[in-house]
Amino acid sequence: MADQNPETLLEFPCDFPIKIMGARVDEFAQVVVDVVRRHAPEFDPATVQMRPSSKGNYISLTCTVRAESKAQLDALYRDLSGHPLVKVVL
């Protein structure tokens, strides 16, 4: 049964894409996957979509997680945003 939260237009559970941008360093993708899996243990790293910036200095990763609640998404956004390698989380 879907959980409709009055604070959000989302119905949980749902598949929710999160875009994470940061400096193009070797460990960036692994760091992001580790943070995402802390909040969504069933997340499959093979589904990550990667795109380098036009000049190649930055990389964006899109991770689609199975979100169970707004609290879960909020905690994930907080952890990603607080990481020093992460510049932007959308």
CSV table of N, CA, C and O in Angstrom, one decimal:
chain,number,residue,atom,x,y,z
A,1,MET,N,0.8,-1.2,0.0
A,1,MET,CA,0.0,0.0,0.0
A,1,MET,C,0.9,1.2,0.0
A,1,MET,O,1.8,1.4,0.8
A,2,ALA,N,0.6,2.2,-0.9
A,2,ALA,CA,1.4,3.4,-1.0
A,2,ALA,C,1.1,4.3,0.2
A,2,ALA,O,0.0,4.5,0.6
A,3,ASP,N,2.2,5.0,0.6
A,3,ASP,CA,2.1,5.9,1.7
A,3,ASP,C,2.1,7.3,1.2
A,3,ASP,O,3.1,7.8,0.7
A,4,GLN,N,1.0,8.0,1.2
A,4,GLN,CA,0.9,9.4,0.7
A,4,GLN,C,1.2,10.3,1.9
A,4,GLN,O,0.5,10.3,2.9
A,5,ASN,N,2.2,11.1,1.7
A,5,ASN,CA,2.6,12.1,2.7
A,5,ASN,C,2.1,13.5,2.3
A,5,ASN,O,2.4,13.9,1.2
A,6,PRO,N,1.4,14.1,3.2
A,6,PRO,CA,0.9,15.5,2.9
A,6,PRO,C,2.0,16.5,2.7
A,6,PRO,O,1.7,17.5,2.1
A,7,GLU,N,3.2,16.3,3.1
A,7,GLU,CA,4.3,17.2,3.0
A,7,GLU,C,4.9,17.1,1.6
A,7,GLU,O,5.8,18.0,1.3
A,8,THR,N,4.6,16.1,0.9
A,8,THR,CA,5.3,15.9,-0.4
A,8,THR,C,4.3,15.4,-1.4
A,8,THR,O,3.3,14.8,-1.0
A,9,LEU,N,4.5,15.6,-2.7
A,9,LEU,CA,3.7,15.0,-3.7
A,9,LEU,C,4.0,13.6,-4.1
A,9,LEU,O,3.3,13.0,-4.9
A,10,LEU,N,5.0,13.1,-3.5
A,10,LEU,CA,5.5,11.7,-3.7
A,10,LEU,C,4.6,10.7,-3.0
A,10,LEU,O,4.1,10.9,-1.9
A,11,GLU,N,4.5,9.5,-3.6
A,11,GLU,CA,3.9,8.4,-3.0
A,11,GLU,C,5.0,7.4,-2.7
A,11,GLU,O,5.7,7.1,-3.6
A,12,PHE,N,5.1,6.9,-1.5
A,12,PHE,CA,6.1,5.9,-1.2
A,12,PHE,C,5.5,4.6,-1.0
A,12,PHE,O,4.4,4.4,-0.6
A,13,PRO,N,6.3,3.5,-1.4
A,13,PRO,CA,7.7,3.6,-2.0
A,13,PRO,C,7.6,4.0,-3.4
A,13,PRO,O,6.6,3.9,-4.1
A,14,CYS,N,8.7,4.6,-3.9
A,14,CYS,CA,8.8,5.0,-5.3
A,14,CYS,C,10.3,5.0,-5.7
A,14,CYS,O,11.2,5.0,-4.9
A,15,ASP,N,10.5,4.9,-7.0
A,15,ASP,CA,11.9,5.0,-7.6
A,15,ASP,C,12.1,6.5,-7.7
A,15,ASP,O,11.4,7.2,-8.4
A,16,PHE,N,13.3,7.0,-7.2
A,16,PHE,CA,13.6,8.4,-7.1
A,16,PHE,C,15.0,8.7,-7.6
A,16,PHE,O,15.9,8.2,-7.0
A,17,PRO,N,15.1,9.4,-8.7
A,17,PRO,CA,16.5,9.7,-9.2
A,17,PRO,C,17.1,10.9,-8.5
A,17,PRO,O,16.4,11.9,-8.2
A,18,ILE,N,18.4,10.7,-8.1
A,18,ILE,CA,19.1,11.8,-7.4
A,18,ILE,C,20.3,12.0,-8.3
A,18,ILE,O,21.1,11.1,-8.6
A,19,LYS,N,20.6,13.3,-8.6
A,19,LYS,CA,21.8,13.7,-9.4
A,19,LYS,C,22.8,14.3,-8.4
A,19,LYS,O,22.4,15.2,-7.7
A,20,ILE,N,24.0,13.8,-8.5
A,20,ILE,CA,25.1,14.2,-7.6
A,20,ILE,C,26.2,14.7,-8.4
A,20,ILE,O,26.7,13.9,-9.3
A,21,MET,N,26.7,15.9,-8.2
A,21,MET,CA,27.8,16.5,-9.0
A,21,MET,C,29.0,16.8,-8.1
A,21,MET,O,28.8,17.2,-6.9
A,22,GLY,N,30.2,16.5,-8.6
A,22,GLY,CA,31.4,16.8,-7.8
A,22,GLY,C,32.6,16.8,-8.7
A,22,GLY,O,32.5,16.6,-10.0
A,23,ALA,N,33.7,17.0,-8.1
A,23,ALA,CA,35.0,17.0,-8.8
A,23,ALA,C,35.3,15.7,-9.4
A,23,ALA,O,34.9,14.6,-8.8
A,24,ARG,N,35.9,15.7,-10.6
A,24,ARG,CA,36.2,14.4,-11.3
A,24,ARG,C,37.5,13.8,-10.7
A,24,ARG,O,38.6,14.0,-11.2
A,25,VAL,N,37.3,13.1,-9.6
A,25,VAL,CA,38.4,12.4,-8.9
A,25,VAL,C,38.1,10.9,-8.9
A,25,VAL,O,36.9,10.5,-8.9
A,26,ASP,N,39.1,10.1,-8.8
A,26,ASP,CA,38.9,8.6,-8.9
A,26,ASP,C,37.9,8.0,-7.9
A,26,ASP,O,37.1,7.2,-8.3
A,27,GLU,N,37.9,8.5,-6.7
A,27,GLU,CA,37.1,7.9,-5.7
A,27,GLU,C,35.7,8.4,-5.6
A,27,GLU,O,34.9,7.9,-4.8
A,28,PHE,N,35.4,9.4,-6.4
A,28,PHE,CA,34.0,10.1,-6.3
A,28,PHE,C,32.9,9.1,-6.5
A,28,PHE,O,32.0,9.1,-5.6
A,29,ALA,N,32.9,8.3,-7.5
A,29,ALA,CA,31.8,7.4,-7.7
A,29,ALA,C,31.6,6.4,-6.6
A,29,ALA,O,30.5,6.1,-6.1
A,30,GLN,N,32.7,5.9,-6.1
A,30,GLN,CA,32.6,4.9,-5.0
A,30,GLN,C,32.1,5.6,-3.7
A,30,GLN,O,31.3,5.0,-3.0
A,31,VAL,N,32.6,6.8,-3.4
A,31,VAL,CA,32.1,7.5,-2.2
A,31,VAL,C,30.6,7.7,-2.3
A,31,VAL,O,29.9,7.5,-1.4
A,32,VAL,N,30.1,8.2,-3.5
A,32,VAL,CA,28.7,8.4,-3.7
A,32,VAL,C,27.9,7.1,-3.5
A,32,VAL,O,26.9,7.0,-2.8
A,33,VAL,N,28.4,6.0,-4.1
A,33,VAL,CA,27.7,4.7,-4.0
A,33,VAL,C,27.6,4.3,-2.5
A,33,VAL,O,26.6,3.8,-2.0
A,34,ASP,N,28.7,4.5,-1.8
A,34,ASP,CA,28.8,4.1,-0.4
A,34,ASP,C,27.7,4.8,0.4
A,34,ASP,O,27.0,4.3,1.3
A,35,VAL,N,27.6,6.1,0.2
A,35,VAL,CA,26.7,7.0,0.9
A,35,VAL,C,25.2,6.5,0.6
A,35,VAL,O,24.4,6.3,1.4
A,36,VAL,N,25.0,6.3,-0.7
A,36,VAL,CA,23.6,5.9,-1.2
A,36,VAL,C,23.3,4.6,-0.5
A,36,VAL,O,22.1,4.4,0.0
A,37,ARG,N,24.2,3.6,-0.5
A,37,ARG,CA,23.9,2.3,0.0
A,37,ARG,C,23.6,2.3,1.5
A,37,ARG,O,23.0,1.4,2.0
A,38,ARG,N,24.2,3.3,2.2
A,38,ARG,CA,23.9,3.4,3.6
A,38,ARG,C,22.4,3.7,3.9
A,38,ARG,O,21.9,3.3,4.9
A,39,HIS,N,21.8,4.4,3.0
A,39,HIS,CA,20.4,4.8,3.1
A,39,HIS,C,19.5,3.9,2.3
A,39,HIS,O,18.3,3.9,2.6
A,40,ALA,N,20.0,3.3,1.3
A,40,ALA,CA,19.2,2.4,0.4
A,40,ALA,C,20.0,1.2,0.1
A,40,ALA,O,20.6,1.1,-0.9
A,41,PRO,N,20.1,0.2,1.1
A,41,PRO,CA,21.0,-0.9,1.0
A,41,PRO,C,20.8,-1.8,-0.3
A,41,PRO,O,21.7,-2.4,-0.8
A,42,GLU,N,19.6,-1.7,-0.9
A,42,GLU,CA,19.3,-2.5,-2.0
A,42,GLU,C,19.7,-1.8,-3.3
A,42,GLU,O,19.6,-2.4,-4.4
A,43,PHE,N,20.3,-0.6,-3.2
A,43,PHE,CA,20.7,0.1,-4.4
A,43,PHE,C,21.7,-0.7,-5.2
A,43,PHE,O,22.7,-1.2,-4.6
A,44,ASP,N,21.6,-0.8,-6.5
A,44,ASP,CA,22.5,-1.5,-7.4
A,44,ASP,C,23.4,-0.5,-8.1
A,44,ASP,O,23.0,0.3,-8.9
A,45,PRO,N,24.7,-0.5,-7.7
A,45,PRO,CA,25.7,0.4,-8.2
A,45,PRO,C,25.8,0.3,-9.8
A,45,PRO,O,26.2,1.2,-10.4
A,46,ALA,N,25.4,-0.8,-10.3
A,46,ALA,CA,25.5,-1.0,-11.8
A,46,ALA,C,24.5,-0.1,-12.5
A,46,ALA,O,24.7,0.1,-13.7
A,47,THR,N,23.6,0.5,-11.8
A,47,THR,CA,22.6,1.3,-12.4
A,47,THR,C,23.0,2.8,-12.5
A,47,THR,O,22.3,3.6,-13.0
A,48,VAL,N,24.1,3.2,-11.9
A,48,VAL,CA,24.6,4.6,-11.8
A,48,VAL,C,24.8,5.0,-13.3
A,48,VAL,O,25.5,4.4,-14.0
A,49,GLN,N,24.3,6.2,-13.6
A,49,GLN,CA,24.6,6.9,-14.8
A,49,GLN,C,25.6,8.0,-14.6
A,49,GLN,O,25.4,8.8,-13.7
A,50,MET,N,26.7,8.0,-15.4
A,50,MET,CA,27.8,9.0,-15.2
A,50,MET,C,27.9,9.9,-16.5
A,50,MET,O,27.8,9.4,-17.6
A,51,ARG,N,28.1,11.2,-16.2
A,51,ARG,CA,28.3,12.1,-17.3
A,51,ARG,C,29.4,13.1,-16.9
A,51,ARG,O,29.2,13.8,-15.9
A,52,PRO,N,30.5,13.2,-17.6
A,52,PRO,CA,31.5,14.2,-17.3
A,52,PRO,C,31.0,15.6,-17.8
A,52,PRO,O,30.2,15.7,-18.7
A,53,SER,N,31.5,16.7,-17.2
A,53,SER,CA,31.2,18.0,-17.6
A,53,SER,C,31.9,18.3,-19.0
A,53,SER,O,32.7,17.5,-19.4
A,54,SER,N,31.5,19.3,-19.6
A,54,SER,CA,32.0,19.6,-21.0
A,54,SER,C,33.5,19.8,-21.0
A,54,SER,O,34.2,19.4,-21.9
A,55,LYS,N,34.1,20.3,-19.9
A,55,LYS,CA,35.5,20.5,-19.8
A,55,LYS,C,36.2,19.3,-19.1
A,55,LYS,O,37.4,19.3,-19.0
A,56,GLY,N,35.4,18.4,-18.6
A,56,GLY,CA,36.0,17.2,-17.9
A,56,GLY,C,36.5,17.4,-16.5
A,56,GLY,O,37.0,16.5,-15.9
A,57,ASN,N,36.2,18.6,-15.9
A,57,ASN,CA,36.6,18.8,-14.5
A,57,ASN,C,35.7,18.2,-13.5
A,57,ASN,O,36.1,18.0,-12.4
A,58,TYR,N,34.4,18.1,-13.9
A,58,TYR,CA,33.4,17.6,-12.9
A,58,TYR,C,32.7,16.4,-13.5
A,58,TYR,O,32.8,16.1,-14.7
A,59,ILE,N,32.0,15.7,-12.7
A,59,ILE,CA,31.3,14.5,-13.1
A,59,ILE,C,29.9,14.6,-12.4
A,59,ILE,O,29.8,15.0,-11.3
A,60,SER,N,28.9,14.1,-13.1
A,60,SER,CA,27.6,14.0,-12.5
A,60,SER,C,27.2,12.5,-12.5
A,60,SER,O,27.4,11.8,-13.5
A,61,LEU,N,26.6,12.1,-11.4
A,61,LEU,CA,26.1,10.7,-11.3
A,61,LEU,C,24.6,10.8,-11.0
A,61,LEU,O,24.2,11.6,-10.2
A,62,THR,N,23.9,10.0,-11.7
A,62,THR,CA,22.5,9.8,-11.4
A,62,THR,C,22.2,8.5,-10.7
A,62,THR,O,22.5,7.5,-11.4
A,63,CYS,N,21.7,8.5,-9.5
A,63,CYS,CA,21.5,7.3,-8.8
A,63,CYS,C,20.0,7.2,-8.5
A,63,CYS,O,19.4,8.1,-7.9
A,64,THR,N,19.3,6.2,-9.0
A,64,THR,CA,17.9,6.0,-8.8
A,64,THR,C,17.7,5.0,-7.7
A,64,THR,O,18.1,3.8,-7.8
A,65,VAL,N,17.1,5.5,-6.6
A,65,VAL,CA,16.9,4.7,-5.4
A,65,VAL,C,15.5,4.3,-5.2
A,65,VAL,O,14.6,5.1,-5.7
A,66,ARG,N,15.2,3.3,-4.5
A,66,ARG,CA,13.8,2.9,-4.1
A,66,ARG,C,13.6,3.6,-2.8
A,66,ARG,O,14.0,3.1,-1.8
A,67,ALA,N,12.9,4.7,-2.9
A,67,ALA,CA,12.7,5.5,-1.6
A,67,ALA,C,11.5,5.0,-0.9
A,67,ALA,O,10.4,4.7,-1.5
A,68,GLU,N,11.6,4.8,0.4
A,68,GLU,CA,10.6,4.3,1.2
A,68,GLU,C,9.9,5.4,2.0
A,68,GLU,O,8.7,5.2,2.5
A,69,SER,N,10.5,6.5,2.2
A,69,SER,CA,9.9,7.6,3.0
A,69,SER,C,10.6,8.9,2.7
A,69,SER,O,11.8,9.0,2.2
A,70,LYS,N,10.0,10.0,3.0
A,70,LYS,CA,10.6,11.4,2.9
A,70,LYS,C,11.8,11.5,3.8
A,70,LYS,O,12.8,12.1,3.5
A,71,ALA,N,11.7,10.9,5.0
A,71,ALA,CA,12.8,11.0,6.0
A,71,ALA,C,14.0,10.3,5.4
A,71,ALA,O,15.1,10.8,5.6
A,72,GLN,N,13.8,9.2,4.7
A,72,GLN,CA,14.9,8.5,4.1
A,72,GLN,C,15.6,9.4,3.1
A,72,GLN,O,16.8,9.5,3.0
A,73,LEU,N,14.8,10.0,2.2
A,73,LEU,CA,15.4,10.9,1.2
A,73,LEU,C,16.1,12.1,1.8
A,73,LEU,O,17.2,12.5,1.4
A,74,ASP,N,15.5,12.7,2.8
A,74,ASP,CA,16.1,13.8,3.5
A,74,ASP,C,17.4,13.5,4.1
A,74,ASP,O,18.4,14.2,4.0
A,75,ALA,N,17.5,12.3,4.7
A,75,ALA,CA,18.8,11.9,5.3
A,75,ALA,C,19.8,11.6,4.3
A,75,ALA,O,21.0,12.0,4.4
A,76,LEU,N,19.4,11.0,3.2
A,76,LEU,CA,20.3,10.8,2.0
A,76,LEU,C,20.9,12.1,1.5
A,76,LEU,O,22.1,12.3,1.3
A,77,TYR,N,20.0,13.1,1.2
A,77,TYR,CA,20.4,14.4,0.7
A,77,TYR,C,21.3,15.1,1.7
A,77,TYR,O,22.3,15.6,1.3
A,78,ARG,N,21.1,15.0,3.0
A,78,ARG,CA,21.9,15.6,4.0
A,78,ARG,C,23.3,15.0,3.9
A,78,ARG,O,24.4,15.7,3.9
A,79,ASP,N,23.4,13.7,3.9
A,79,ASP,CA,24.7,13.0,3.9
A,79,ASP,C,25.5,13.3,2.6
A,79,ASP,O,26.7,13.6,2.7
A,80,LEU,N,24.8,13.3,1.5
A,80,LEU,CA,25.5,13.6,0.2
A,80,LEU,C,26.0,15.0,0.2
A,80,LEU,O,27.1,15.3,-0.2
A,81,SER,N,25.1,15.9,0.6
A,81,SER,CA,25.4,17.4,0.5
A,81,SER,C,26.6,17.7,1.5
A,81,SER,O,27.3,18.6,1.2
A,82,GLY,N,26.7,17.0,2.6
A,82,GLY,CA,27.7,17.2,3.6
A,82,GLY,C,29.1,16.6,3.2
A,82,GLY,O,30.1,16.9,3.9
A,83,HIS,N,29.1,15.8,2.2
A,83,HIS,CA,30.4,15.2,1.8
A,83,HIS,C,31.3,16.2,1.1
A,83,HIS,O,30.9,16.9,0.2
A,84,PRO,N,32.6,16.3,1.5
A,84,PRO,CA,33.5,17.3,0.9
A,84,PRO,C,33.7,17.1,-0.6
A,84,PRO,O,34.0,18.1,-1.3
A,85,LEU,N,33.6,15.9,-1.2
A,85,LEU,CA,33.7,15.8,-2.6
A,85,LEU,C,32.5,16.2,-3.4
A,85,LEU,O,32.6,16.4,-4.7
A,86,VAL,N,31.3,16.3,-2.8
A,86,VAL,CA,30.1,16.6,-3.5
A,86,VAL,C,29.9,18.1,-3.5
A,86,VAL,O,30.0,18.8,-2.5
A,87,LYS,N,29.6,18.6,-4.7
A,87,LYS,CA,29.4,20.0,-4.9
A,87,LYS,C,27.9,20.4,-4.9
A,87,LYS,O,27.5,21.3,-4.3
A,88,VAL,N,27.1,19.5,-5.6
A,88,VAL,CA,25.6,19.8,-5.7
A,88,VAL,C,24.9,18.5,-5.7
A,88,VAL,O,25.3,17.5,-6.3
A,89,VAL,N,23.7,18.5,-5.1
A,89,VAL,CA,22.8,17.3,-5.1
A,89,VAL,C,21.4,17.8,-5.5
A,89,VAL,O,20.9,18.8,-4.9
A,90,LEU,N,20.9,17.3,-6.6
A,90,LEU,CA,19.6,17.6,-7.1
A,90,LEU,C,18.6,16.5,-7.0
A,90,LEU,O,19.0,15.3,-7.2
